[in-house]
Coordinates of C-alpha atoms in Angstrom, one line a residue:
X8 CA 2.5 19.3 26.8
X9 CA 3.8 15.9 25.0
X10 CA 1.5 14.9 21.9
X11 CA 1.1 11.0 22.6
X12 CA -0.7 8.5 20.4
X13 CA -1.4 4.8 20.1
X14 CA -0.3 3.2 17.0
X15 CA -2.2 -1.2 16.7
X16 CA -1.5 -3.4 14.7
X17 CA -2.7 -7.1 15.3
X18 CA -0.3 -9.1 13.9
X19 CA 4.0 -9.5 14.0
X20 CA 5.5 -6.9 11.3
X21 CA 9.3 -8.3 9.3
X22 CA 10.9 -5.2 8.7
X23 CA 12.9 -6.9 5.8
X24 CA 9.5 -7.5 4.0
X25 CA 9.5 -5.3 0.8
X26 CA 5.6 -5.7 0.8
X27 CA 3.1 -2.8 1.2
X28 CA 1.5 -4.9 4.3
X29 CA 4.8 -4.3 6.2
X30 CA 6.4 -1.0 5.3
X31 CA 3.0 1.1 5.7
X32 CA 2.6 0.4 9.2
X33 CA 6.5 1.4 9.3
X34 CA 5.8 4.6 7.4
X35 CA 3.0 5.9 9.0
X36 CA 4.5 5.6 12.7
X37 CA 7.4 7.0 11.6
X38 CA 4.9 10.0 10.4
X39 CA 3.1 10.6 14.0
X40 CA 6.7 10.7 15.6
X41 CA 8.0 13.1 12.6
X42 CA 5.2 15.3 13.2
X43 CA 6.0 15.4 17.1
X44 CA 3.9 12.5 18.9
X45 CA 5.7 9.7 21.3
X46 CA 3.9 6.8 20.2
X47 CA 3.3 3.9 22.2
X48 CA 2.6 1.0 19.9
X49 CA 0.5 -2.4 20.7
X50 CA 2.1 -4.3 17.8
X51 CA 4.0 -8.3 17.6
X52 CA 2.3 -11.4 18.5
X53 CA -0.2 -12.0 21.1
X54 CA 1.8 -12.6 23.6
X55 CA 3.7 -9.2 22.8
X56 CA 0.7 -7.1 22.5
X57 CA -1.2 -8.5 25.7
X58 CA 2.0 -6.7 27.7
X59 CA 2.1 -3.6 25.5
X60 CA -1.7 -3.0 26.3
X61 CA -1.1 -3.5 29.9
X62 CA 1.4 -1.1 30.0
X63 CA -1.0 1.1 27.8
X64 CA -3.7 1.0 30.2
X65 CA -1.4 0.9 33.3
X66 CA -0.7 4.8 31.7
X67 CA -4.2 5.8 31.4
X68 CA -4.8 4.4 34.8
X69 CA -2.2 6.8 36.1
X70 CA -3.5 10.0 34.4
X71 CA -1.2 9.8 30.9
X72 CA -3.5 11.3 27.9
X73 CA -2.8 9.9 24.5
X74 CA -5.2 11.9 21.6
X75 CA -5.7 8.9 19.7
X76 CA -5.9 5.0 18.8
X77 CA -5.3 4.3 15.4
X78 CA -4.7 0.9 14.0
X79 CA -4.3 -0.8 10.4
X80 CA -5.9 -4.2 10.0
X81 CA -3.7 -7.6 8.7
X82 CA -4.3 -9.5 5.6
X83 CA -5.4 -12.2 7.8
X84 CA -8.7 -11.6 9.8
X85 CA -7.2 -10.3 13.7
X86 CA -8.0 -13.1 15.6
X87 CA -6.1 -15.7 13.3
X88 CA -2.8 -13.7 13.3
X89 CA -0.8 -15.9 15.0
X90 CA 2.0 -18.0 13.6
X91 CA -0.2 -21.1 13.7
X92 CA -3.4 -18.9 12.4
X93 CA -5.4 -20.5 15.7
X94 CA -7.7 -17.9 17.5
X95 CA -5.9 -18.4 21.0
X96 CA -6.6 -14.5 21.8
X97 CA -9.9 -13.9 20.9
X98 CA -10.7 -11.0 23.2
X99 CA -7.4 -9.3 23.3
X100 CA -7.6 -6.8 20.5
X101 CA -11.0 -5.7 20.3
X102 CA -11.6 -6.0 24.3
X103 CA -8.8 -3.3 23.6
X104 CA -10.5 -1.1 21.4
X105 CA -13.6 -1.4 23.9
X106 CA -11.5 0.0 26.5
X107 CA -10.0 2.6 25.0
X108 CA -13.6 3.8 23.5
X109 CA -14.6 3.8 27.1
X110 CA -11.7 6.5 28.2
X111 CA -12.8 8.8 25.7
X112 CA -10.4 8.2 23.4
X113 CA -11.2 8.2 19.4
X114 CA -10.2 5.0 16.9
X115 CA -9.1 5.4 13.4
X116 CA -8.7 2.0 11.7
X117 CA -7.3 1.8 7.8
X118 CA -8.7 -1.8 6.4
X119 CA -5.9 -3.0 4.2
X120 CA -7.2 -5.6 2.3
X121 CA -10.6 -7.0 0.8
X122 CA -9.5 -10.2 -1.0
X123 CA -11.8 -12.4 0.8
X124 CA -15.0 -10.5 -0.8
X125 CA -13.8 -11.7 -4.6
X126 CA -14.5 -14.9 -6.2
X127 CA -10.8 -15.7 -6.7
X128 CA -9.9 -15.8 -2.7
X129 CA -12.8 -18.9 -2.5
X130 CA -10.5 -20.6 -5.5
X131 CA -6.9 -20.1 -3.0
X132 CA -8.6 -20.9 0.2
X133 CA -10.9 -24.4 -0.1
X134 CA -13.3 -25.9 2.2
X135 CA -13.5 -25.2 6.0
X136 CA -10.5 -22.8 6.0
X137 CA -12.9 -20.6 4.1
X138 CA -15.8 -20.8 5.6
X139 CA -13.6 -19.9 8.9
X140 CA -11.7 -17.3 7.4
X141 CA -14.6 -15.6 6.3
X142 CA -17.0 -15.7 9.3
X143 CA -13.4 -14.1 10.9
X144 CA -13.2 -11.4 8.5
X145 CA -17.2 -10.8 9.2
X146 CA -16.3 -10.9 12.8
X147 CA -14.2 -7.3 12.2
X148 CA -16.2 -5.7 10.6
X149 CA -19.1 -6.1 13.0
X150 CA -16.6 -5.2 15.3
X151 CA -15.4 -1.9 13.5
X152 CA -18.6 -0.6 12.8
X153 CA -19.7 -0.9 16.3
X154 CA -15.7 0.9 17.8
X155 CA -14.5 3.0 15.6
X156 CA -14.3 6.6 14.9
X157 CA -12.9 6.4 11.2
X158 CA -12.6 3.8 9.0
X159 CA -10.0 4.6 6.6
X160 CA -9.7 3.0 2.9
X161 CA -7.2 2.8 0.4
X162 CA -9.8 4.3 -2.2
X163 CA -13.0 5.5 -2.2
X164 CA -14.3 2.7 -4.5
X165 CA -13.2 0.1 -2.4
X166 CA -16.4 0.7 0.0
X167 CA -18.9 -0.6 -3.0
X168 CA -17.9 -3.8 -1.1
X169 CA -18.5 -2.8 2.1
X170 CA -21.7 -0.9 2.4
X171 CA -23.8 -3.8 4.0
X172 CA -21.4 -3.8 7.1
X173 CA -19.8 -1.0 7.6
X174 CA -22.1 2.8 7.7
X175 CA -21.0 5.5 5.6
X176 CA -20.6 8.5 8.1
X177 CA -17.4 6.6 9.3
X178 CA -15.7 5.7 5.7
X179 CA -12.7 8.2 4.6
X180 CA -9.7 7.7 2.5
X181 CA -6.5 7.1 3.6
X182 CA -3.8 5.7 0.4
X183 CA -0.4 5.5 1.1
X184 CA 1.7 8.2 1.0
X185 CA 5.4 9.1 -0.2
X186 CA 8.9 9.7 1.5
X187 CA 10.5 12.5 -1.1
X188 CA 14.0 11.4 -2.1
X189 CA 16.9 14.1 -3.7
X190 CA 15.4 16.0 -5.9
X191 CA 18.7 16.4 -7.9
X192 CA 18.7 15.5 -12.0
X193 CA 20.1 12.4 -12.4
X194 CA 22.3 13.2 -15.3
X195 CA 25.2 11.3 -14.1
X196 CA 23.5 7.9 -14.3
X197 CA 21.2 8.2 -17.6
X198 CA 22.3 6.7 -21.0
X199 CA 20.3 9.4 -22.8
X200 CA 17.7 6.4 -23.8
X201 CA 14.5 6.7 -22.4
X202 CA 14.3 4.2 -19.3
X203 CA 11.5 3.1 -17.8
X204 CA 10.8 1.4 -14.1
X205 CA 8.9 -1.1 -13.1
X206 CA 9.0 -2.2 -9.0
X207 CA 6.8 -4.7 -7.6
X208 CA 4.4 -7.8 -8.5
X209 CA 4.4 -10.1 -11.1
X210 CA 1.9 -12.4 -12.1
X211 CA -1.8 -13.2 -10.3
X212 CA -3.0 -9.0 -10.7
X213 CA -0.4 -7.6 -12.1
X214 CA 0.5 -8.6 -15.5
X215 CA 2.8 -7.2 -17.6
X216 CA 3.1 -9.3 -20.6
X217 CA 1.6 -6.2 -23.0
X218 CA 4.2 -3.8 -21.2
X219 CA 7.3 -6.3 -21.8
X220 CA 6.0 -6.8 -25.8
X221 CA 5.5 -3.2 -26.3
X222 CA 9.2 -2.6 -25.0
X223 CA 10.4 -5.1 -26.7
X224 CA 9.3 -3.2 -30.2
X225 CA 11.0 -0.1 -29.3
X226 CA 14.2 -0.4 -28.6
X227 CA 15.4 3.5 -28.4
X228 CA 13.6 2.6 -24.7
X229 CA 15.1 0.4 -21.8
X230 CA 12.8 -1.4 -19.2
X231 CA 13.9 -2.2 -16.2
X232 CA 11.0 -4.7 -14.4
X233 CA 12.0 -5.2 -10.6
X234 CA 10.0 -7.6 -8.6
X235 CA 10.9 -10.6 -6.2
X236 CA 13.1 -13.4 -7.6
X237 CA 10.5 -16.0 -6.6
X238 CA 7.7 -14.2 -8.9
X239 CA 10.2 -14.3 -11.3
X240 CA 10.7 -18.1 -11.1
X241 CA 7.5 -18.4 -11.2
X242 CA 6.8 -16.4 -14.4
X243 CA 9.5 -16.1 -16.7
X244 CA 8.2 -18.8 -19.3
X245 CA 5.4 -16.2 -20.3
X246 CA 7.5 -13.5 -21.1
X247 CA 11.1 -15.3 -22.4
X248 CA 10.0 -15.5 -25.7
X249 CA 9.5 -10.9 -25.6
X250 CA 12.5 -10.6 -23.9
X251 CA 14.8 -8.3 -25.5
X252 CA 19.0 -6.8 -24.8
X253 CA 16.3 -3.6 -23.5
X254 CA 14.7 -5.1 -21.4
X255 CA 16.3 -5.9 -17.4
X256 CA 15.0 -8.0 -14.7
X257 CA 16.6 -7.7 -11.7
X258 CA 15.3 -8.1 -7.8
X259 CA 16.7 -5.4 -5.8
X260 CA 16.3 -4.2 -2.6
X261 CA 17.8 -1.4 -0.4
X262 CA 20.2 0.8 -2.2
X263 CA 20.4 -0.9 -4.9
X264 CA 16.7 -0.2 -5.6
X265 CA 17.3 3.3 -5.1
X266 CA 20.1 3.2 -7.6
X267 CA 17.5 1.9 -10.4
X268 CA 15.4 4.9 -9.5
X269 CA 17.8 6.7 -10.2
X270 CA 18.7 5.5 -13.5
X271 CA 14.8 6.0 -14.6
X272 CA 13.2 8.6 -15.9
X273 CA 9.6 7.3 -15.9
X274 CA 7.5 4.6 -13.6
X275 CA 5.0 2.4 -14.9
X276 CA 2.0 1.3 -13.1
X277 CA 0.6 -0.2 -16.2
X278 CA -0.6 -3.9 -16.3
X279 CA -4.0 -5.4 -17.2
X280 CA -6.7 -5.0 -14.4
X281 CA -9.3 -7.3 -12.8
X282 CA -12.2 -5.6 -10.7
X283 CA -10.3 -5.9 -7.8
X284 CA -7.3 -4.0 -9.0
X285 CA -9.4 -1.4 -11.1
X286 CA -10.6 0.2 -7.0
X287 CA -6.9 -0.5 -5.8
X288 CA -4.2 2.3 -4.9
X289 CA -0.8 0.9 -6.1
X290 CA 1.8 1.7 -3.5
X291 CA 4.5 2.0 -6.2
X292 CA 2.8 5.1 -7.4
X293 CA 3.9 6.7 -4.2
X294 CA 7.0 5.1 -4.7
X295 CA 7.2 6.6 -7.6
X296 CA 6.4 10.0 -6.9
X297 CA 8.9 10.5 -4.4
X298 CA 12.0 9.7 -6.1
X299 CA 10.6 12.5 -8.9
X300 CA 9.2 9.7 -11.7
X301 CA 6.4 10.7 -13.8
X302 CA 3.9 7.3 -13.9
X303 CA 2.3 5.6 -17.3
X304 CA -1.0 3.6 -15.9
X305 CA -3.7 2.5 -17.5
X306 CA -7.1 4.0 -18.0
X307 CA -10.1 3.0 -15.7
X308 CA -8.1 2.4 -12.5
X309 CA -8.3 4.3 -9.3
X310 CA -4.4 5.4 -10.0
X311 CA -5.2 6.3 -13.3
X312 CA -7.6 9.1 -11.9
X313 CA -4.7 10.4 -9.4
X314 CA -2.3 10.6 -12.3
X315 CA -4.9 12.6 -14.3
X316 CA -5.9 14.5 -11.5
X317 CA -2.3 15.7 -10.3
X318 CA -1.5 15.6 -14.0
X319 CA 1.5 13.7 -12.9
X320 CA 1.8 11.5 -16.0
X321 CA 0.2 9.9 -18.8
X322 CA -2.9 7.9 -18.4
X323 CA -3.5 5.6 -22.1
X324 CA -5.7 2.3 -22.6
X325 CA -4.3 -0.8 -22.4
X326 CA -2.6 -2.4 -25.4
X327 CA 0.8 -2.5 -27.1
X328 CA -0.4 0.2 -29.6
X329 CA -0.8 2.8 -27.3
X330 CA 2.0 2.2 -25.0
X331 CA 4.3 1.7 -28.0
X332 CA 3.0 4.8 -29.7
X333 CA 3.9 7.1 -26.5
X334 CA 6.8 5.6 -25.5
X335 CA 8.2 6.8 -29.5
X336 CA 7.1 10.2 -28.7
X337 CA 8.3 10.6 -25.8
X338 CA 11.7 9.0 -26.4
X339 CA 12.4 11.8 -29.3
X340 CA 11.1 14.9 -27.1
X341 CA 12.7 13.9 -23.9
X342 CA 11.9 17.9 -22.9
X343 CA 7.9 16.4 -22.1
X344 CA 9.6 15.2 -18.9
X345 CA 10.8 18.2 -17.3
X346 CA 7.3 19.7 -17.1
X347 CA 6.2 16.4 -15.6
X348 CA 8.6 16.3 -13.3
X349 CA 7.4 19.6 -11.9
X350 CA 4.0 18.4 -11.5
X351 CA 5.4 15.4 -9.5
X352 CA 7.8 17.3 -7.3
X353 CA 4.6 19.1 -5.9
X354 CA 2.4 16.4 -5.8
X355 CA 4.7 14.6 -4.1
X356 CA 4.5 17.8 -1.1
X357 CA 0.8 17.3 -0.9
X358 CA 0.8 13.1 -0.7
X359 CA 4.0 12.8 2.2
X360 CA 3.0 10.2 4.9
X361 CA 3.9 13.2 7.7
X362 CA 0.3 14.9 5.7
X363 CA -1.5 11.2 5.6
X364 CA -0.2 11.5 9.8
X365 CA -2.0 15.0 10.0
X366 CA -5.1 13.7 8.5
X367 CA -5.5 11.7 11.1
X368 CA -4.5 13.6 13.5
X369 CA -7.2 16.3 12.2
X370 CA -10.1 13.9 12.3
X371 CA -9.3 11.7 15.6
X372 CA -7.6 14.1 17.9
X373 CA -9.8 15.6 20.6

């Protein structure tokens, strides 16, 4: 008998979106199928998902058994997903859930994003968009705690904001996972310097302007910093005066991404932290990982403790000192790496998104 699963998401998804919020859902349906489920998906617009849950329910109706929902929130509270952000299907997703809870069937739900609980999303969003924004994020949450089965988190810590609405017996953890990529030395496309990778953000939480000086005072070690152009733009007057001939910024996408991860020996998920990004999960770890990079973060961080814990890396404080001190080690005693490497082609086995997929399927399947 076919293993069949529902896979929500309440909002439209751009596939040529380089951002966590978009390639996750990707990843993680591309899991269930990988690990043998047809999955019928309720994802799009409104419009879109009304007819995707009609057909959902027309199955049901006719005897089709599916072993689970599971569903990962937007950035944006559900009911304001829409282009124009104007509630215009207020019952649609969570009349949804209702139903399915009805048949029997479990939910599983991984909340993405708790921006709206700091102090610096009430500085971005003013006035009466707030104060309706956050009565709509509310709004889930009573929702969740009443539907769901599991509510799934990018980190344990991240429920410290979270305990007055949502009850503990439903919280797990659910961080992104990895795809592995060829495992094959890279010899053919190092210099024999030391090169480092950075991919994603720059600016707002994640500043690099310690990691850019530090690289900038050892120059037996090449940096490569990938992130969006725009960021770029946006930034480039704080670090111009560190930048040095060993030091690269480039926005790549696609294969030529994977070409700078091959070029690197080491990933960095080092850059000064806030509260909000000390209980975070960087996706880039995972990234990392899977294309065989040992990771530099920072101490105090909720990546920190998986690099120490899979003893995939190194895990220093923050400040040039540090960073420049290990960075001159390691770029005379390249050997280091190779047991590293080891650690991270394993880890990377136990953190795939086909085992994040059978986590799920574990706790939600009948």
């Amino acid at each position: 008998m076919e293993k069949r699963c529902i896979f929500h998401i309440p909002n439209y998804l751009d596939v040529n979106r380089a951002s966590a919020s978009q390639i996750r859902p990707q990843k993680m349906k591309t899991a269930f199928e990988e690990n043998g489920y047809l999955v019928d998906v309720v994802w799009g617009y409104g419009k879109e998902r009304r007819k995707q849950i009609a057909k959902i329910k027309k199955n049901i109706k006719n005897g089709t058994m599916y072993d689970f929902l599971y569903s990962e929130s937007s950035t944006m509270p559900t009911l304001l997903t829409e282009k124009h952000h104007l509630p215009i299907y207020p019952f649609l997703d969570f009349g949804f859930f209702k139903y399915i809870k009805r048949h029997g069937i479990k939910i599983g739900l991984f909340y993405r994003d708790m921006y709206w609980k700091f102090p610096e999303y009430k500085e971005s969003v003013r006035g009466l968009k707030y104060k309706i924004a956050i009565s709509m994020y509310q709004y889930d949450l009573r929702q969740y705690a009443k539907l769901l089965d599991k509510f799934y988190l990018p980190s344990r810590e991240c429920y410290s904001y979270l305990k007055k609405e949502i009850p503990l017996d439903i919280v797990d953890v659910l961080p992104p996972g990895c795809s592995i990529c060829d495992k094959i030395p890279k010899v053919e496309e190092t210099t024999g310097k030391l090169t480092l990778l950075y991919v994603g953000g720059v600016g707002y939480h994640y500043q690099l302007d310690k990691v850019v000086k530090a690289i900038a005072e050892v120059p037996e070690v090449d940096l490569i910093l990938c992130c969006r152009k725009e960021e770029w733009e946006r930034e480039k007057e704080n670090y111009k005066a560190y930048l040095r001939k060993n030091i690269y910024i480039c926005h790549a996408a696609g294969e030529e991404l994977e070409r700078l991860y091959r070029k690197a020996q080491i990933g960095l998920a080092y850059f000064d932290t806030d509260l909000y990004m000390k209980m975070a999960m960087p996706f880039k770890v995972f990234e990392y990982i899977g294309h065989g990079l040992p990771v530099i973060s920072n101490a105090g961080t909720v990546a920190s403790d998986f690099v120490e814990k899979e003893k995939i890396g190194w895990v220093i404080q923050y400040d040039i000192e540090t960073l420049c001190s290990l960075l001159k080690e390691l770029s005379v005693n390249q050997d280091i790496l190779s047991e590293k490497r080891e650690s991270v082609y394993r880890a990377a086995e136990r953190n795939t998104w086909q085992q994040r997929a059978k986590k799920v399927e574990r706790e939600l399947r009948l």
